[in-house]
């Protein structure tokens, strides 16, 4: 019986690279991890059992060769796991980048669209302020978030790694920081969005698109000082909320500049 059990066990070594070490205890970071697992277990299952969500992984090399999601482990396998955007920064002599790379991350199509978990309300508002499509409600449940992400091809932003491990999720990112402005920088950097900022083109309240509106058509809704001092207005096409270049506009504009981004200027700048 012991011989049978020994035969069924696969002794492997696995190393996680770069940002993937964020998910590991200090003793396992940036080092080979020795594991004995059931032979023919999938590589995806092993990676997530060690705490790393699959949407964070892009490239896996097994015995030097690029491997896909469903590879079944064998005794003696040596595994190197890389995060998204690592393809140009692989210098490990154990891996081969000469053959075709099997990327785990799906090819991005069209504009970046997001759905955010209940802990990321301020980040959702910042993303909308910069013009990004960001769905958010403070009563979303995990299954609903996963379904929205899968059904609408939205990038799931979350602070819950277990949520990110749900099998139907293809696009996702675990937000490391707990400070909203740093969270925004993380997301802009991870998805290379600095050149896609279109500030104030979305409603910060409901995520709808805004458009210029004639002052005369909304004048009855304005407070006296706003009516007297401002002439350029935008209105959300979804909820009807009105925006203008008020006193807080400069604060938001300065925040965008501090992100290191160039700000495209709309004809009429709402706030």
mmCIF file of C-alpha atoms in Angstrom:
data_model
loop_
_atom_site.group_PDB
_atom_site.id
_atom_site.type_symbol
_atom_site.label_atom_id
_atom_site.label_comp_id
_atom_site.label_asym_id
_atom_site.label_seq_id
_atom_site.Cartn_x
_atom_site.Cartn_y
_atom_site.Cartn_z
ATOM 1 C CA UNK A 1 0.000 0.000 0.000
ATOM 2 C CA UNK A 2 2.806 2.412 0.833
ATOM 3 C CA UNK A 3 4.347 1.749 -2.576
ATOM 4 C CA UNK A 4 1.043 2.631 -4.267
ATOM 5 C CA UNK A 5 0.679 5.853 -2.269
ATOM 6 C CA UNK A 6 4.284 6.776 -2.990
ATOM 7 C CA UNK A 7 3.712 6.156 -6.698
ATOM 8 C CA UNK A 8 0.643 8.426 -6.737
ATOM 9 C CA UNK A 9 2.445 11.362 -5.065
ATOM 10 C CA UNK A 10 4.164 14.013 -7.154
ATOM 11 C CA UNK A 11 7.109 15.830 -5.618
ATOM 12 C CA UNK A 12 7.413 19.211 -7.263
ATOM 13 C CA UNK A 13 9.046 22.599 -6.719
ATOM 14 C CA UNK A 14 7.255 25.857 -7.445
ATOM 15 C CA UNK A 15 8.439 29.489 -7.329
ATOM 16 C CA UNK A 16 6.279 32.612 -7.589
ATOM 17 C CA UNK A 17 7.764 35.766 -9.101
ATOM 18 C CA UNK A 18 7.360 39.512 -8.694
ATOM 19 C CA UNK A 19 3.975 40.756 -7.371
ATOM 20 C CA UNK A 20 2.639 37.238 -6.864
ATOM 21 C CA UNK A 21 4.734 37.063 -3.706
ATOM 22 C CA UNK A 22 2.235 39.498 -2.152
ATOM 23 C CA UNK A 23 -0.055 36.503 -1.598
ATOM 24 C CA UNK A 24 2.517 34.319 0.159
ATOM 25 C CA UNK A 25 3.778 34.183 3.753
ATOM 26 C CA UNK A 26 7.258 35.645 4.189
ATOM 27 C CA UNK A 27 8.858 32.194 4.482
ATOM 28 C CA UNK A 28 7.680 31.249 0.979
ATOM 29 C CA UNK A 29 8.405 34.485 -0.873
ATOM 30 C CA UNK A 30 11.001 34.577 -3.671
ATOM 31 C CA UNK A 31 12.083 31.005 -3.026
ATOM 32 C CA UNK A 32 11.479 27.474 -4.245
ATOM 33 C CA UNK A 33 8.544 25.868 -2.443
ATOM 34 C CA UNK A 34 8.752 22.096 -2.114
ATOM 35 C CA UNK A 35 5.375 20.361 -2.365
ATOM 36 C CA UNK A 36 4.179 16.792 -2.396
ATOM 37 C CA UNK A 37 0.819 16.647 -4.135
ATOM 38 C CA UNK A 38 -1.439 14.076 -5.701
ATOM 39 C CA UNK A 39 -0.157 13.223 -9.163
ATOM 40 C CA UNK A 40 -2.301 14.555 -12.019
ATOM 41 C CA UNK A 41 -3.586 17.475 -9.932
ATOM 42 C CA UNK A 42 -4.017 20.557 -12.135
ATOM 43 C CA UNK A 43 -1.491 23.379 -11.931
ATOM 44 C CA UNK A 44 -4.321 25.916 -11.479
ATOM 45 C CA UNK A 45 -5.597 24.009 -8.441
ATOM 46 C CA UNK A 46 -2.136 23.927 -6.872
ATOM 47 C CA UNK A 47 -1.500 27.649 -7.464
ATOM 48 C CA UNK A 48 -4.779 28.660 -5.832
ATOM 49 C CA UNK A 49 -4.293 26.234 -2.928
ATOM 50 C CA UNK A 50 -1.133 28.221 -2.135
ATOM 51 C CA UNK A 51 -3.183 31.439 -1.991
ATOM 52 C CA UNK A 52 -2.598 33.002 -5.425
ATOM 53 C CA UNK A 53 -5.806 33.799 -7.399
ATOM 54 C CA UNK A 54 -5.723 32.651 -11.032
ATOM 55 C CA UNK A 55 -6.621 36.109 -12.514
ATOM 56 C CA UNK A 56 -3.312 37.384 -11.101
ATOM 57 C CA UNK A 57 -1.313 34.784 -13.047
ATOM 58 C CA UNK A 58 -0.333 35.181 -16.694
ATOM 59 C CA UNK A 59 2.569 32.830 -17.430
ATOM 60 C CA UNK A 60 3.492 29.432 -15.999
ATOM 61 C CA UNK A 61 6.638 27.560 -16.985
ATOM 62 C CA UNK A 62 6.937 23.868 -16.168
ATOM 63 C CA UNK A 63 10.372 22.364 -16.643
ATOM 64 C CA UNK A 64 11.264 25.453 -18.652
ATOM 65 C CA UNK A 65 8.321 25.318 -21.067
ATOM 66 C CA UNK A 66 5.217 27.511 -21.121
ATOM 67 C CA UNK A 67 2.172 25.586 -19.823
ATOM 68 C CA UNK A 68 -1.564 26.152 -19.916
ATOM 69 C CA UNK A 69 -4.239 26.208 -17.207
ATOM 70 C CA UNK A 70 -5.058 22.488 -17.342
ATOM 71 C CA UNK A 71 -1.587 20.996 -17.120
ATOM 72 C CA UNK A 72 -1.589 17.956 -14.812
ATOM 73 C CA UNK A 73 1.341 17.768 -12.413
ATOM 74 C CA UNK A 74 3.934 15.025 -12.604
ATOM 75 C CA UNK A 75 6.642 13.902 -10.238
ATOM 76 C CA UNK A 76 9.779 16.044 -10.520
ATOM 77 C CA UNK A 77 8.113 19.092 -12.128
ATOM 78 C CA UNK A 78 9.824 22.460 -11.583
ATOM 79 C CA UNK A 79 7.371 25.335 -11.884
ATOM 80 C CA UNK A 80 7.845 29.098 -12.271
ATOM 81 C CA UNK A 81 4.780 31.363 -12.047
ATOM 82 C CA UNK A 82 4.688 34.965 -13.299
ATOM 83 C CA UNK A 83 2.102 37.742 -12.985
ATOM 84 C CA UNK A 84 0.455 39.703 -15.774
ATOM 85 C CA UNK A 85 2.722 42.121 -17.672
ATOM 86 C CA UNK A 86 5.804 40.060 -16.787
ATOM 87 C CA UNK A 87 6.461 38.727 -20.290
ATOM 88 C CA UNK A 88 9.149 41.327 -21.003
ATOM 89 C CA UNK A 89 10.845 40.858 -17.642
ATOM 90 C CA UNK A 90 11.660 37.155 -17.390
ATOM 91 C CA UNK A 91 15.321 36.504 -16.775
ATOM 92 C CA UNK A 92 15.208 33.153 -14.972
ATOM 93 C CA UNK A 93 17.666 30.765 -16.703
ATOM 94 C CA UNK A 94 15.292 27.868 -15.977
ATOM 95 C CA UNK A 95 12.561 29.132 -18.312
ATOM 96 C CA UNK A 96 12.417 29.311 -22.083
ATOM 97 C CA UNK A 97 10.799 32.325 -23.733
ATOM 98 C CA UNK A 98 11.825 31.283 -27.234
ATOM 99 C CA UNK A 99 8.810 29.035 -27.835
ATOM 100 C CA UNK A 100 5.225 30.376 -28.014
ATOM 101 C CA UNK A 101 3.998 31.655 -24.653
ATOM 102 C CA UNK A 102 0.688 30.333 -23.322
ATOM 103 C CA UNK A 103 -0.844 33.332 -21.559
ATOM 104 C CA UNK A 104 -3.379 32.692 -18.818
ATOM 105 C CA UNK A 105 -4.749 36.237 -19.006
ATOM 106 C CA UNK A 106 -7.355 36.693 -21.763
ATOM 107 C CA UNK A 107 -6.635 39.263 -24.449
ATOM 108 C CA UNK A 108 -8.148 42.616 -23.478
ATOM 109 C CA UNK A 109 -10.751 43.883 -25.923
ATOM 110 C CA UNK A 110 -12.088 47.431 -26.158
ATOM 111 C CA UNK A 111 -12.127 49.841 -23.246
ATOM 112 C CA UNK A 112 -11.374 48.807 -19.674
ATOM 113 C CA UNK A 113 -14.633 48.309 -17.768
ATOM 114 C CA UNK A 114 -14.789 47.474 -14.081
ATOM 115 C CA UNK A 115 -17.030 46.084 -11.380
ATOM 116 C CA UNK A 116 -15.919 46.709 -7.777
ATOM 117 C CA UNK A 117 -16.642 44.952 -4.511
ATOM 118 C CA UNK A 118 -18.403 46.623 -1.587
ATOM 119 C CA UNK A 119 -15.144 47.788 0.047
ATOM 120 C CA UNK A 120 -14.050 49.947 -2.889
ATOM 121 C CA UNK A 121 -16.652 52.703 -3.113
ATOM 122 C CA UNK A 122 -14.174 55.587 -3.077
ATOM 123 C CA UNK A 123 -12.048 53.911 -5.746
ATOM 124 C CA UNK A 124 -15.184 53.503 -7.891
ATOM 125 C CA UNK A 125 -15.883 57.244 -7.572
ATOM 126 C CA UNK A 126 -12.302 58.110 -8.555
ATOM 127 C CA UNK A 127 -12.428 55.804 -11.589
ATOM 128 C CA UNK A 128 -15.692 57.412 -12.704
ATOM 129 C CA UNK A 129 -14.181 60.852 -12.190
ATOM 130 C CA UNK A 130 -11.447 59.869 -14.655
ATOM 131 C CA UNK A 131 -14.024 58.666 -17.178
ATOM 132 C CA UNK A 132 -13.876 54.889 -16.632
ATOM 133 C CA UNK A 133 -16.931 52.642 -16.621
ATOM 134 C CA UNK A 134 -17.063 51.412 -13.009
ATOM 135 C CA UNK A 135 -20.072 49.510 -11.655
ATOM 136 C CA UNK A 136 -20.456 49.695 -7.883
ATOM 137 C CA UNK A 137 -23.130 49.104 -5.270
ATOM 138 C CA UNK A 138 -22.630 48.721 -1.540
ATOM 139 C CA UNK A 139 -24.945 45.707 -1.452
ATOM 140 C CA UNK A 140 -23.400 43.487 -4.145
ATOM 141 C CA UNK A 141 -22.944 39.888 -2.981
ATOM 142 C CA UNK A 142 -19.971 37.798 -4.105
ATOM 143 C CA UNK A 143 -21.893 35.525 -6.522
ATOM 144 C CA UNK A 144 -23.468 38.606 -8.125
ATOM 145 C CA UNK A 145 -20.072 40.283 -8.574
ATOM 146 C CA UNK A 146 -18.614 37.152 -10.158
ATOM 147 C CA UNK A 147 -21.601 36.793 -12.501
ATOM 148 C CA UNK A 148 -21.430 40.448 -13.601
ATOM 149 C CA UNK A 149 -17.702 40.165 -14.254
ATOM 150 C CA UNK A 150 -18.149 37.011 -16.353
ATOM 151 C CA UNK A 151 -21.323 38.053 -18.178
ATOM 152 C CA UNK A 152 -20.225 41.593 -19.073
ATOM 153 C CA UNK A 153 -16.469 40.941 -19.447
ATOM 154 C CA UNK A 154 -15.750 43.424 -16.685
ATOM 155 C CA UNK A 155 -12.540 43.493 -14.658
ATOM 156 C CA UNK A 156 -13.384 42.568 -11.074
ATOM 157 C CA UNK A 157 -11.559 44.781 -8.568
ATOM 158 C CA UNK A 158 -11.638 43.325 -5.074
ATOM 159 C CA UNK A 159 -9.923 43.105 -1.699
ATOM 160 C CA UNK A 160 -11.133 39.512 -1.275
ATOM 161 C CA UNK A 161 -8.806 36.903 -2.766
ATOM 162 C CA UNK A 162 -11.375 34.116 -2.311
ATOM 163 C CA UNK A 163 -13.819 36.036 -4.489
ATOM 164 C CA UNK A 164 -11.137 36.403 -7.160
ATOM 165 C CA UNK A 165 -10.669 32.616 -7.176
ATOM 166 C CA UNK A 166 -14.208 31.893 -8.395
ATOM 167 C CA UNK A 167 -13.778 29.840 -11.529
ATOM 168 C CA UNK A 168 -16.014 31.924 -13.819
ATOM 169 C CA UNK A 169 -13.858 35.026 -13.338
ATOM 170 C CA UNK A 170 -11.401 35.677 -16.160
ATOM 171 C CA UNK A 171 -10.623 39.360 -15.644
ATOM 172 C CA UNK A 172 -9.690 40.472 -12.145
ATOM 173 C CA UNK A 173 -7.235 42.242 -9.877
ATOM 174 C CA UNK A 174 -6.613 42.081 -6.142
ATOM 175 C CA UNK A 175 -6.281 45.647 -4.862
ATOM 176 C CA UNK A 176 -3.343 45.717 -2.443
ATOM 177 C CA UNK A 177 -3.526 49.195 -0.914
ATOM 178 C CA UNK A 178 -6.209 50.285 1.561
ATOM 179 C CA UNK A 179 -5.766 53.977 0.706
ATOM 180 C CA UNK A 180 -8.107 55.069 -2.131
ATOM 181 C CA UNK A 181 -5.661 57.314 -4.010
ATOM 182 C CA UNK A 182 -3.012 54.604 -3.909
ATOM 183 C CA UNK A 183 -5.636 52.116 -5.066
ATOM 184 C CA UNK A 184 -6.324 54.356 -8.042
ATOM 185 C CA UNK A 185 -2.626 54.481 -8.926
ATOM 186 C CA UNK A 186 -2.450 50.687 -8.663
ATOM 187 C CA UNK A 187 -5.314 50.196 -11.101
ATOM 188 C CA UNK A 188 -4.092 52.821 -13.575
ATOM 189 C CA UNK A 189 -0.632 51.220 -13.581
ATOM 190 C CA UNK A 190 -1.816 47.594 -13.726
ATOM 191 C CA UNK A 191 -4.075 48.202 -16.730
ATOM 192 C CA UNK A 192 -1.965 50.922 -18.399
ATOM 193 C CA UNK A 193 -4.735 53.515 -18.315
ATOM 194 C CA UNK A 194 -2.876 56.806 -17.893
ATOM 195 C CA UNK A 195 -3.374 57.716 -21.557
ATOM 196 C CA UNK A 196 -7.066 56.784 -21.488
ATOM 197 C CA UNK A 197 -8.208 59.245 -18.848
ATOM 198 C CA UNK A 198 -11.231 61.352 -19.899
ATOM 199 C CA UNK A 199 -11.980 63.346 -16.765
ATOM 200 C CA UNK A 200 -15.539 64.252 -15.816
ATOM 201 C CA UNK A 201 -17.080 62.417 -18.756
ATOM 202 C CA UNK A 202 -18.988 60.113 -16.364
ATOM 203 C CA UNK A 203 -21.327 60.740 -13.485
ATOM 204 C CA UNK A 204 -19.612 60.063 -10.156
ATOM 205 C CA UNK A 205 -22.996 59.251 -8.644
ATOM 206 C CA UNK A 206 -24.387 56.582 -11.013
ATOM 207 C CA UNK A 207 -21.669 55.875 -13.632
ATOM 208 C CA UNK A 208 -23.753 57.292 -16.500
ATOM 209 C CA UNK A 209 -22.229 59.356 -19.305
ATOM 210 C CA UNK A 210 -22.388 63.148 -19.060
ATOM 211 C CA UNK A 211 -22.950 65.634 -21.880
ATOM 212 C CA UNK A 212 -23.091 69.440 -22.218
ATOM 213 C CA UNK A 213 -26.493 70.870 -21.441
ATOM 214 C CA UNK A 214 -27.986 74.293 -22.216
ATOM 215 C CA UNK A 215 -28.187 76.353 -19.037
ATOM 216 C CA UNK A 216 -31.700 77.501 -19.898
ATOM 217 C CA UNK A 217 -33.042 73.962 -19.771
ATOM 218 C CA UNK A 218 -31.792 73.314 -16.211
ATOM 219 C CA UNK A 219 -31.818 76.855 -14.781
ATOM 220 C CA UNK A 220 -34.841 76.107 -12.601
ATOM 221 C CA UNK A 221 -32.832 73.437 -10.778
ATOM 222 C CA UNK A 222 -29.870 75.669 -9.880
ATOM 223 C CA UNK A 223 -29.236 77.485 -6.624
ATOM 224 C CA UNK A 224 -29.091 81.285 -6.969
ATOM 225 C CA UNK A 225 -25.291 81.584 -6.655
ATOM 226 C CA UNK A 226 -24.684 78.771 -9.125
ATOM 227 C CA UNK A 227 -27.140 80.340 -11.557
ATOM 228 C CA UNK A 228 -25.431 83.747 -11.244
ATOM 229 C CA UNK A 229 -21.766 82.698 -11.446
ATOM 230 C CA UNK A 230 -21.629 79.737 -13.865
ATOM 231 C CA UNK A 231 -22.685 79.308 -17.474
ATOM 232 C CA UNK A 232 -21.247 75.932 -18.582
ATOM 233 C CA UNK A 233 -22.976 72.777 -17.363
ATOM 234 C CA UNK A 234 -22.964 69.028 -17.938
ATOM 235 C CA UNK A 235 -25.766 66.615 -17.137
ATOM 236 C CA UNK A 236 -25.773 62.868 -16.579
ATOM 237 C CA UNK A 237 -27.753 61.138 -19.310
ATOM 238 C CA UNK A 238 -28.801 58.461 -16.836
ATOM 239 C CA UNK A 239 -29.784 60.045 -13.505
ATOM 240 C CA UNK A 240 -29.985 63.708 -14.563
ATOM 241 C CA UNK A 241 -27.428 64.969 -12.037
ATOM 242 C CA UNK A 242 -25.985 68.362 -13.031
ATOM 243 C CA UNK A 243 -22.270 69.237 -12.944
ATOM 244 C CA UNK A 244 -20.438 72.521 -13.306
ATOM 245 C CA UNK A 245 -16.985 74.004 -12.744
ATOM 246 C CA UNK A 246 -17.469 74.681 -9.054
ATOM 247 C CA UNK A 247 -15.032 75.287 -6.216
ATOM 248 C CA UNK A 248 -14.148 71.608 -5.820
ATOM 249 C CA UNK A 249 -13.237 71.245 -9.497
ATOM 250 C CA UNK A 250 -9.708 72.552 -8.918
ATOM 251 C CA UNK A 251 -9.107 69.984 -6.158
ATOM 252 C CA UNK A 252 -10.061 67.116 -8.441
ATOM 253 C CA UNK A 253 -8.028 68.543 -11.319
ATOM 254 C CA UNK A 254 -4.970 68.843 -9.055
ATOM 255 C CA UNK A 255 -5.444 65.278 -7.890
ATOM 256 C CA UNK A 256 -5.395 64.059 -11.499
ATOM 257 C CA UNK A 257 -2.244 66.075 -12.215
ATOM 258 C CA UNK A 258 -0.597 64.569 -9.150
ATOM 259 C CA UNK A 259 -1.178 61.127 -10.622
ATOM 260 C CA UNK A 260 1.335 62.093 -13.295
ATOM 261 C CA UNK A 261 -1.295 62.085 -16.032
ATOM 262 C CA UNK A 262 -1.924 64.577 -18.798
ATOM 263 C CA UNK A 263 -5.464 65.886 -18.574
ATOM 264 C CA UNK A 264 -7.454 66.105 -21.789
ATOM 265 C CA UNK A 265 -9.560 69.242 -21.507
ATOM 266 C CA UNK A 266 -13.231 69.025 -22.498
ATOM 267 C CA UNK A 267 -14.904 72.005 -24.145
ATOM 268 C CA UNK A 268 -16.882 72.727 -21.014
ATOM 269 C CA UNK A 269 -15.288 71.376 -17.849
ATOM 270 C CA UNK A 270 -17.823 70.091 -15.321
ATOM 271 C CA UNK A 271 -17.089 69.512 -11.678
#
